[in-house]
XYZ file of C-alpha atoms in Angstrom:
673
model
C 0.124 -0.332 0.054
C 1.397 3.280 -0.790
C 1.718 6.875 1.499
C 1.931 4.719 4.950
C 4.818 2.723 5.993
C 4.808 -0.856 4.533
C 7.589 -3.111 4.468
C 7.951 -6.860 3.204
C 7.599 -9.813 5.894
C 10.952 -10.172 7.734
C 13.494 -12.070 5.945
C 15.641 -14.343 7.496
C 19.080 -11.222 6.946
C 19.133 -7.927 6.690
C 16.282 -5.173 6.386
C 16.864 -2.892 3.113
C 19.756 -3.107 0.351
C 22.342 -5.722 1.007
C 25.256 -3.825 1.281
C 23.996 -1.794 3.928
C 25.584 -3.241 7.229
C 24.148 -1.593 10.063
C 21.012 -3.448 10.726
C 20.663 -6.964 11.113
C 17.253 -7.955 12.003
C 16.457 -10.811 14.229
C 13.647 -11.399 16.397
C 11.927 -7.689 17.415
C 11.735 -7.090 20.668
C 8.681 -6.197 22.626
C 7.834 -2.308 23.775
C 9.243 -2.637 27.064
C 12.439 -4.181 26.278
C 15.162 -2.899 27.982
C 18.053 -1.162 26.964
C 21.713 -1.589 29.492
C 23.150 2.147 28.936
C 25.544 1.231 31.890
C 26.854 3.079 34.802
C 27.455 6.837 35.515
C 31.147 7.322 34.015
C 31.626 10.650 35.480
C 30.379 12.264 38.320
C 30.045 15.932 37.721
C 29.267 18.325 34.479
C 31.360 21.126 33.965
C 29.338 23.695 32.436
C 30.674 26.626 29.947
C 28.313 28.963 29.315
C 27.648 31.500 26.162
C 30.189 30.076 24.164
C 29.777 31.981 20.888
C 29.740 30.491 17.823
C 30.090 32.829 14.222
C 28.439 32.168 11.416
C 29.828 32.778 7.816
C 28.010 36.166 7.512
C 28.986 37.421 11.278
C 25.982 36.556 13.744
C 27.294 34.691 16.755
C 25.194 32.133 18.130
C 25.399 31.328 21.879
C 25.487 27.741 23.109
C 25.644 25.907 26.491
C 28.904 23.673 26.352
C 28.549 20.556 28.790
C 31.232 18.109 29.490
C 31.825 15.069 31.937
C 34.318 15.394 34.034
C 35.359 14.394 38.064
C 35.141 16.874 40.764
C 37.882 18.606 39.544
C 37.594 18.964 35.929
C 36.349 17.713 32.376
C 37.997 15.183 30.414
C 40.276 16.132 28.101
C 40.077 13.339 25.329
C 37.568 13.948 22.662
C 33.845 12.208 22.995
C 30.712 11.914 20.261
C 28.513 14.695 20.543
C 25.050 15.885 20.912
C 23.321 18.903 19.377
C 20.416 20.602 20.357
C 18.720 23.894 18.654
C 16.330 25.383 20.410
C 14.497 29.118 20.072
C 13.054 28.836 23.727
C 16.242 30.488 25.183
C 18.828 27.980 26.439
C 18.777 30.098 29.870
C 15.580 28.926 30.967
C 15.932 25.019 30.042
C 18.848 24.819 31.887
C 18.069 22.519 35.443
C 14.994 20.533 33.615
C 16.685 17.344 33.225
C 17.470 17.275 37.129
C 16.565 14.097 39.601
C 14.426 16.337 41.076
C 12.011 16.825 38.100
C 11.814 12.628 38.141
C 11.225 12.589 41.665
C 8.495 15.017 41.373
C 6.810 13.501 38.625
C 6.769 9.609 40.817
C 5.654 11.254 43.359
C 2.410 12.503 41.442
C 1.954 9.282 39.479
C -0.148 8.593 36.609
C -3.481 7.335 36.099
C -4.184 3.848 34.527
C -4.342 5.236 30.622
C -8.098 4.069 30.279
C -7.826 8.237 29.004
C -4.888 11.180 29.315
C -5.918 12.977 32.467
C -4.370 16.155 33.858
C -2.587 13.682 36.152
C -0.863 11.765 33.388
C 0.116 15.532 31.837
C 2.408 16.210 35.227
C 3.363 12.254 35.477
C 5.327 13.340 32.542
C 8.308 14.671 34.289
C 9.113 10.986 35.571
C 9.376 9.680 32.134
C 12.442 11.312 31.004
C 11.122 14.052 28.734
C 12.656 16.729 31.065
C 15.829 15.188 30.180
C 15.768 15.051 26.828
C 14.378 18.776 26.043
C 17.770 20.009 28.346
C 21.340 19.181 28.494
C 20.629 15.358 29.256
C 23.021 14.221 32.995
C 21.678 10.240 31.341
C 23.936 11.584 28.556
C 26.957 13.248 29.637
C 27.624 11.325 32.303
C 27.847 8.554 30.311
C 30.040 10.160 28.252
C 28.845 12.321 25.816
C 29.639 16.036 24.740
C 26.558 18.304 24.665
C 25.952 21.305 23.010
C 22.782 23.472 23.691
C 22.613 26.022 20.932
C 20.377 29.641 21.102
C 19.024 29.610 17.200
C 19.510 32.554 15.417
C 17.678 35.910 17.054
C 16.471 33.732 20.122
C 17.877 33.966 24.048
C 22.004 35.360 23.750
C 22.385 35.276 19.636
C 22.413 37.843 17.632
C 20.454 38.298 14.222
C 16.861 38.235 13.249
C 14.805 34.684 13.916
C 13.268 33.354 10.806
C 12.060 29.732 12.296
C 13.385 27.185 9.495
C 14.613 29.151 6.572
C 16.990 28.516 4.786
C 19.410 31.189 6.997
C 18.492 29.288 9.730
C 19.322 25.963 8.411
C 22.683 26.793 7.357
C 23.330 27.955 10.510
C 22.853 24.412 11.067
C 25.357 22.948 9.192
C 27.714 25.569 9.756
C 27.505 24.713 14.035
C 28.187 21.054 13.242
C 31.321 21.632 10.915
C 32.201 23.923 13.676
C 31.618 21.273 16.504
C 33.998 19.173 14.654
C 36.904 21.261 14.794
C 37.144 21.015 18.762
C 39.362 19.132 20.400
C 36.300 18.162 22.893
C 34.396 16.365 19.908
C 35.757 13.045 18.122
C 34.346 13.822 15.338
C 30.843 11.916 15.516
C 27.968 14.211 16.226
C 24.050 13.526 17.247
C 21.117 16.043 16.982
C 17.979 15.470 19.228
C 15.289 18.240 20.599
C 11.977 18.535 21.414
C 9.451 20.078 18.923
C 11.307 22.691 17.558
C 14.627 20.892 18.066
C 12.906 17.646 16.395
C 12.369 19.990 13.543
C 15.382 21.008 13.404
C 17.461 17.834 13.636
C 15.437 16.404 10.415
C 16.182 19.654 8.746
C 19.835 18.806 9.336
C 19.659 15.387 8.870
C 18.050 16.168 5.468
C 21.075 18.355 4.636
C 23.377 15.443 5.027
C 26.348 17.348 6.764
C 29.483 15.000 7.276
C 29.666 13.585 10.747
C 26.066 13.456 11.998
C 25.809 10.193 12.819
C 22.227 9.894 14.420
C 18.747 11.681 15.196
C 16.407 11.802 18.061
C 13.500 13.709 17.089
C 10.748 14.012 19.773
C 7.506 15.473 18.678
C 8.936 16.947 15.395
C 6.512 17.522 12.211
C 6.582 17.043 8.409
C 5.456 19.767 7.606
C 5.211 22.707 10.522
C 2.980 24.710 8.321
C 0.642 22.805 6.936
C 0.111 20.910 10.851
C 0.663 23.442 12.650
C 0.609 26.893 11.218
C -1.978 26.478 8.881
C -4.127 23.224 9.547
C -7.065 22.753 7.179
C -5.810 25.672 5.437
C -7.388 28.148 8.159
C -4.497 29.772 10.593
C -4.100 28.855 13.927
C -4.443 30.769 17.195
C -1.731 28.680 18.692
C 0.849 30.075 16.068
C 0.520 33.875 17.643
C 0.719 32.574 21.431
C 3.815 30.074 20.026
C 5.494 33.265 18.592
C 4.914 36.028 20.842
C 6.582 33.347 23.723
C 9.759 33.159 21.765
C 10.113 37.000 20.504
C 9.306 37.588 25.040
C 12.084 34.772 25.600
C 14.399 36.834 23.542
C 14.489 39.889 25.171
C 15.834 37.717 28.194
C 19.869 37.127 27.575
C 22.660 36.030 29.628
C 24.669 39.312 30.277
C 27.468 37.880 31.295
C 27.257 35.358 27.821
C 27.024 38.933 25.799
C 30.109 40.463 27.446
C 31.884 36.597 26.534
C 31.082 37.137 23.091
C 31.364 40.589 22.636
C 28.039 41.039 20.546
C 25.851 42.694 22.793
C 26.071 46.158 20.308
C 24.750 43.672 17.694
C 22.022 42.270 20.380
C 20.706 45.189 20.919
C 20.326 46.367 17.445
C 19.500 43.407 16.159
C 16.491 43.181 18.774
C 15.470 46.780 18.028
C 15.473 45.885 14.538
C 13.148 43.064 14.887
C 11.135 43.586 18.195
C 8.764 40.444 17.698
C 9.689 38.477 14.476
C 7.297 37.365 12.815
C 3.765 39.054 14.685
C 3.290 41.008 12.187
C 3.475 38.700 9.286
C 1.431 36.594 11.291
C -1.130 38.857 11.667
C -1.204 40.130 8.193
C -1.844 36.232 6.907
C -5.189 36.407 9.211
C -6.062 39.872 8.552
C -5.475 40.768 4.889
C -7.569 39.672 1.968
C -6.125 36.789 0.329
C -2.044 36.661 1.659
C -0.023 34.425 -0.659
C 0.950 32.826 2.675
C -1.900 31.728 3.781
C -1.198 28.711 1.000
C 1.785 26.873 0.752
C 4.113 28.038 -1.702
C 7.798 27.987 -2.310
C 8.505 30.513 0.698
C 6.804 27.957 3.036
C 8.441 24.628 0.799
C 12.012 26.038 1.679
C 11.260 25.168 5.282
C 10.511 21.564 5.368
C 13.138 18.848 5.832
C 14.223 16.532 3.069
C 13.047 13.444 4.779
C 14.292 11.419 1.946
C 17.717 12.596 1.646
C 17.534 11.401 5.473
C 20.535 8.144 5.681
C 21.482 8.154 9.382
C 19.870 6.284 12.489
C 16.837 8.341 12.892
C 14.097 7.755 16.102
C 10.962 8.940 15.941
C 9.204 10.063 18.958
C 5.120 11.422 18.529
C 1.491 11.534 19.900
C -1.647 10.741 19.342
C -2.898 13.508 20.174
C 0.116 16.108 19.168
C 0.179 18.904 17.459
C 2.033 16.760 14.241
C 0.129 13.675 15.161
C -0.639 13.862 10.956
C 3.759 13.405 11.169
C 4.060 9.953 13.048
C 4.480 7.712 10.259
C 4.958 9.721 7.363
C 7.734 10.578 8.631
C 8.878 7.136 9.398
C 7.805 6.070 5.669
C 10.289 8.506 4.031
C 13.160 8.342 5.955
C 15.355 6.385 3.473
C 17.049 4.685 6.168
C 16.163 0.586 6.814
C 13.827 -0.623 9.513
C 15.828 -0.950 12.417
C 18.045 1.739 11.855
C 14.582 4.242 11.981
C 11.994 3.775 14.710
C 9.163 4.814 15.605
C 6.964 5.143 18.950
C 3.732 6.547 19.454
C 1.766 7.151 22.297
C -1.008 8.174 23.409
C -0.018 11.826 24.396
C -0.312 15.253 24.038
C 2.901 17.928 23.020
C 3.444 18.640 26.328
C 3.608 15.297 27.858
C 6.416 13.147 25.615
C 7.438 9.961 27.825
C 4.614 9.854 30.171
C 3.805 6.526 31.787
C 7.489 4.987 30.174
C 9.611 3.134 32.818
C 6.471 0.848 34.037
C 6.774 -2.929 34.063
C 4.420 -2.516 30.412
C 5.962 0.491 28.839
C 9.055 1.629 27.309
C 12.172 2.788 29.223
C 12.694 6.179 30.423
C 12.817 8.396 27.312
C 16.154 9.798 28.099
C 17.417 6.671 28.624
C 16.063 5.402 25.108
C 17.757 8.067 23.917
C 21.028 6.869 26.217
C 21.065 3.635 24.268
C 20.021 5.046 20.595
C 23.265 7.372 20.673
C 25.202 4.473 22.361
C 24.013 2.106 19.674
C 25.111 4.770 16.485
C 27.326 6.920 18.030
C 29.954 4.500 20.657
C 29.005 1.020 18.601
C 27.777 -1.037 21.563
C 25.834 -3.418 20.478
C 22.778 -2.815 22.670
C 20.304 -4.839 20.423
C 18.305 -1.320 20.354
C 17.796 -1.634 16.157
C 16.031 -5.269 16.827
C 13.094 -3.105 18.936
C 9.844 -2.038 17.363
C 10.537 -0.665 14.324
C 6.923 0.282 14.943
C 5.757 0.723 18.704
C 2.485 1.919 19.268
C 0.065 2.406 22.129
C -3.105 1.151 20.914
C -5.975 3.741 22.328
C -8.359 1.520 24.061
C -5.680 -1.208 24.600
C -1.672 -0.950 25.171
C 1.450 -1.293 24.202
C 2.191 -3.136 20.742
C 5.372 -3.589 18.243
C 4.830 -4.931 14.507
C 6.652 -4.591 11.317
C 4.094 -2.864 9.396
C 1.775 -0.265 10.120
C -1.333 -0.002 9.563
C -1.682 -3.723 10.774
C -1.438 -5.795 7.312
C -4.532 -8.219 8.731
C -7.088 -4.664 8.480
C -9.166 -4.710 5.628
C -11.093 -1.448 3.864
C -14.281 -0.619 5.564
C -17.086 1.825 4.683
C -19.636 3.380 6.479
C -22.051 5.231 5.326
C -23.466 8.899 6.468
C -27.476 8.508 7.327
C -29.967 11.231 8.280
C -31.613 8.095 10.334
C -31.147 8.925 14.478
C -28.954 6.633 16.090
C -30.496 7.731 19.041
C -27.051 7.576 21.129
C -26.679 11.661 20.795
C -29.515 13.234 22.060
C -26.946 16.146 22.739
C -25.867 16.668 19.070
C -27.011 19.684 17.165
C -27.707 16.248 14.598
C -28.084 12.870 15.635
C -27.464 10.853 12.344
C -26.442 7.296 11.705
C -22.952 5.197 10.501
C -24.503 2.733 8.470
C -22.666 -0.293 6.649
C -25.657 0.107 3.896
C -26.062 3.224 1.871
C -28.664 6.150 2.484
C -32.516 5.108 1.127
C -33.339 9.053 1.017
C -32.100 12.436 0.386
C -31.913 14.869 3.509
C -30.513 18.373 4.418
C -28.256 18.511 7.186
C -27.266 22.126 8.048
C -24.212 22.210 10.336
C -24.832 24.790 13.089
C -23.258 28.219 12.712
C -22.684 28.569 16.620
C -19.373 28.479 17.796
C -18.116 25.083 18.889
C -17.758 25.006 22.929
C -13.608 25.585 24.011
C -14.485 21.888 25.869
C -13.161 19.631 23.581
C -10.140 17.598 22.644
C -9.024 20.618 20.053
C -8.593 22.601 22.680
C -6.746 20.270 24.003
C -4.603 19.428 21.412
C -4.217 23.500 20.913
C -3.074 23.751 24.101
C -0.515 20.856 23.826
C -2.144 19.002 26.713
C -2.647 21.714 29.513
C -6.038 21.622 29.121
C -6.119 18.198 30.700
C -6.086 19.417 33.778
C -9.260 21.015 33.757
C -11.250 17.680 33.345
C -12.327 14.988 30.815
C -14.310 17.223 29.078
C -11.687 18.647 27.840
C -9.465 15.739 26.084
C -11.188 12.552 26.296
C -15.408 13.751 26.149
C -16.068 15.580 23.215
C -20.009 15.456 24.203
C -19.927 19.192 24.434
C -18.170 20.025 20.992
C -21.092 17.704 19.213
C -23.497 20.608 20.572
C -22.542 22.268 17.460
C -22.003 19.770 15.027
C -23.726 16.880 12.981
C -22.775 13.243 14.155
C -23.627 10.195 12.691
C -22.462 6.725 14.821
C -23.091 3.175 14.515
C -24.972 0.559 16.400
C -22.271 -0.783 19.085
C -20.027 -3.159 17.913
C -20.867 -6.875 18.644
C -16.858 -7.588 19.313
C -13.463 -5.937 19.874
C -12.913 -3.740 16.192
C -9.032 -2.452 15.531
C -9.021 0.775 13.400
C -5.642 0.920 12.090
C -4.089 3.533 9.883
C -5.573 6.994 7.893
C -8.800 7.755 7.894
C -10.664 9.768 4.562
C -14.332 11.545 5.238
C -16.147 12.126 2.033
C -18.766 14.344 1.691
C -21.411 15.811 -0.309
C -22.394 18.771 0.668
C -23.390 22.373 0.064
C -22.245 25.654 0.979
C -24.310 29.292 0.973
C -21.536 31.431 0.569
C -18.337 31.316 -1.559
C -16.220 29.279 1.196
C -16.772 26.787 4.269
C -14.892 24.834 6.262
C -14.976 21.705 7.902
C -13.672 19.882 11.195
C -14.088 16.633 11.814
C -13.494 14.763 14.676
C -13.888 10.541 14.870
C -14.395 9.220 18.316
C -15.040 6.018 20.665
C -18.316 6.163 22.178
C -18.587 4.084 25.334
C -21.572 2.737 26.825
C -22.175 5.451 29.323
C -21.977 7.807 26.466
C -18.783 9.613 26.610
C -17.159 10.242 23.322
C -13.715 9.576 23.613
C -11.876 11.167 20.604
C -9.274 9.054 18.500
C -8.603 10.931 15.428
C -9.435 14.361 13.324
C -9.048 16.278 10.249
C -9.864 19.466 9.041
C -9.864 20.736 5.212
C -11.042 24.431 3.665
C -13.708 23.917 0.461
C -11.238 25.458 -1.951
C -8.429 23.660 -1.131
C -10.452 20.048 -1.520
C -8.769 19.587 -4.808
C -6.722 16.256 -4.480
C -2.925 14.982 -5.842
C -4.071 11.374 -6.418
C -0.223 10.644 -7.081
C 0.419 11.457 -3.222
C -2.484 10.454 -1.884
C -3.201 6.697 -0.248
C -5.214 4.425 -1.964
C -5.982 0.993 -0.859
C -8.150 -1.449 -3.412
C -8.593 1.363 -5.209
C -9.803 3.419 -1.886
C -9.122 6.342 -1.088
C -7.311 6.515 2.671
C -6.102 9.583 3.093
C -6.176 12.490 0.780
C -3.339 15.090 0.060
C -4.124 18.321 -0.739
C -1.935 20.453 -2.085
C -3.002 23.586 -0.754
C -1.384 25.962 -3.312
C -2.836 28.634 -4.821
C -2.915 26.455 -8.710
C -5.180 23.995 -6.882
C -7.866 26.470 -5.757
C -11.084 25.388 -6.419
C -14.091 27.870 -6.306
C -17.107 27.119 -4.527
C -20.476 27.930 -6.124
C -23.014 28.931 -3.514
C -25.616 26.757 -3.656
C -24.005 24.103 -5.721
C -23.137 21.126 -4.009
C -19.405 19.368 -4.708
C -17.913 16.647 -3.540
C -15.030 16.827 -0.280
C -12.586 14.263 0.709
C -11.558 15.055 4.028
C -8.301 13.362 5.217
C -8.193 12.106 9.256
C -4.844 11.555 11.030
C -3.705 7.956 11.302
C -4.803 6.222 14.232
C -4.544 2.720 15.897
C -7.617 2.101 18.434
C -9.355 -0.667 19.348
C -13.502 0.260 19.769
C -14.777 -2.442 22.158
C -17.661 -5.181 21.748
C -20.606 -2.397 22.837
C -18.862 0.600 21.943
C -19.794 2.910 18.530
C -17.868 4.746 16.667
C -18.699 7.793 15.639
C -18.247 11.063 12.936
C -18.786 14.789 14.267
C -18.345 17.450 11.341
C -18.518 21.057 12.636
C -17.719 24.083 10.914
C -14.824 25.223 13.628
C -12.842 24.212 16.177
C -11.274 26.898 18.234
C -8.822 27.194 19.582
C -7.517 24.905 17.022
C -9.149 26.745 13.801
C -9.917 30.076 13.304
C -10.597 31.555 10.211
C -8.528 34.641 8.428
C -10.951 37.395 8.193
C -11.506 36.978 3.874
C -12.288 33.019 4.417
C -14.672 34.526 7.286
C -16.361 37.310 4.849
C -16.753 34.428 2.115
C -18.286 31.917 4.808
C -22.059 31.670 5.289
C -24.677 28.355 5.845
C -23.212 25.013 5.026
C -24.961 21.420 4.956
C -24.419 17.826 4.330
C -26.726 16.640 1.822
C -27.572 12.683 2.360
C -28.502 11.787 -1.216
C -27.977 7.761 -2.648
C -26.991 9.250 -5.824
C -24.206 10.677 -4.111
C -22.976 9.203 -1.054
C -21.372 10.072 2.091
C -19.089 7.907 3.709
C -16.124 7.115 6.372
C -13.367 4.389 4.272
C -10.480 3.758 7.063
C -8.664 -0.341 7.944
C -9.959 -1.897 10.195
C -9.499 -5.555 11.969
C -12.673 -7.245 13.252
C -15.078 -9.963 12.670
C -17.807 -7.803 13.962
C -17.217 -5.892 10.390
C -18.635 -7.262 7.097
C -16.340 -8.453 4.457
C -15.037 -5.491 2.335
C -17.832 -4.350 -0.300
C -17.444 -5.005 -3.731
C -18.016 -3.961 -7.579
C -19.311 -0.153 -8.050
C -18.894 -0.375 -4.190
C -15.198 0.119 -4.381
C -14.972 3.521 -6.451
C -14.226 6.674 -4.903
C -16.595 8.884 -7.731
C -19.947 9.850 -6.417
C -21.648 10.310 -8.928
C -21.256 11.046 -13.108
C -18.593 13.075 -14.527
C -21.326 15.038 -15.887
C -23.185 16.211 -12.760
C -19.761 18.603 -12.064
C -18.507 20.833 -13.180
C -14.552 20.819 -14.932
C -13.643 22.974 -11.900
C -14.925 21.100 -9.134
C -13.270 17.774 -10.129
C -10.084 16.669 -8.958
C -6.951 18.056 -9.776
C -3.914 18.076 -8.316
């Protein structure tokens, strides 16, 4: 199957090219396998704060260098070096990996993980992510040099911040080149980081710099603009919060660091010339009519990692409810490294909680220890068997941890559930309570999508708040019934047996808009016997961006499962008021078990603040909108599933992805890349 990571059955020898000696796959290890990282070799960490690294254009980046040693001094022999790029001011990240942080998280403890809770968010302090976010004592005390770098225009570094720009990418490469020339580096480099640092790591790896031997990327993205900046083609308020945080933190430099590098004049000049980098541009995108950067273009493309150029061992860590959840398996699939030398781990967590529950008997090893084992294998050549892990390790929603060779589950088959206007009887709270059925609808109905703003008590709020909203209770994360009050819902009958939904989903709708634009927000949920509606995955799309690039989309047995929308100026399709059209909304890949007695639900709305917020121009063009239930143009959810509770896959004409004769649609409304 294309578009989703798949590989042949594991052979007895090497996976990948025969000439690649790095990985010889044997029997995969379970998710809770433990890898020996050895005892601490050094008792102290010696800091050299605010080391100046001059770039080729004269900008001075500020970095903390940390070396292991004894009580008196650091070691003198060269060491493998780990580099972490951050825009969040390294001053505020110092010490976050200390033992006291883990102790606090252990004291709080986690939940039973039937649902992710605010308690699990706090328990993430014990899972090893804080050590991976900052200078890691786990690494340094086991014989690594560590370099934490403020990216250009942030922290104590001079220059103007321009996130992930070609200039910043050049900085990444120059820092690596500089590090290899230092006496404390043995020439072997690794990159790591969470979120921005993960994205920077992937961008750098795609440049294929000399000496880079491994990457450990936690909650990074394939395309930050598509996923974080313009999800579904509309601005996200989270971007304004993020830009504000970075710009605020850059005004708190290390004064001693500026004196050390002699760059205080340049620092002041650059901060005064760009006091709030990107804030004005972001406001223009949201407020100006038809701003060119509200669509994907060459400028945005220059900030995307060349994942297919990555050939070094790479560890990808993600979460089902992360802002970058679309990327988890897409990154894994695109990286050119053989399985084993590339790994993907996906947890039931949010952006602020990677590693929550790690270290428990049935869970993976602490995240910082996995990071150490990964670098031990690829930088030190220690045969610790970590290449036999996974290579795909997930916490199945509604289930537990599992390892697999292929994703989606190779036993899964394509299923289709049709949207119907018949009441399911399970969602009296919803604006419309429709049904999901294996049979196409037998009557025509128009189901208006309500215009009122959705409740902020929703999973979308928790995703946007990077998990913090879960501290406010279950309705901010694992029960979406408040949000469904402003949505049109479609729900199945209770399943007779457990069913596993594995992989991406696609919602095909036949719709009508009263204006020249319409936005569609979709949430797929697991409806429990008590009525709680637990989100499984989500997707969104602006109607004018509905064009599908069929060559880049994922089809299985002829069924569209993951639509790839170009979202460029060239791909824009008109929305004619009052004229029906079809739209395919890609829904992020998941792996969830729907238990016997539970139901599957699709909720369709026209918003999802604070995750989505239409620009002023997009709002002006939007009026009423409705889903049209029509036997001649059926709407349906397509997905992959394992379970006897589902009927056999449909055959014949039902396997086609079209929705009626081509003569029913204008040329502009047909799919085109």
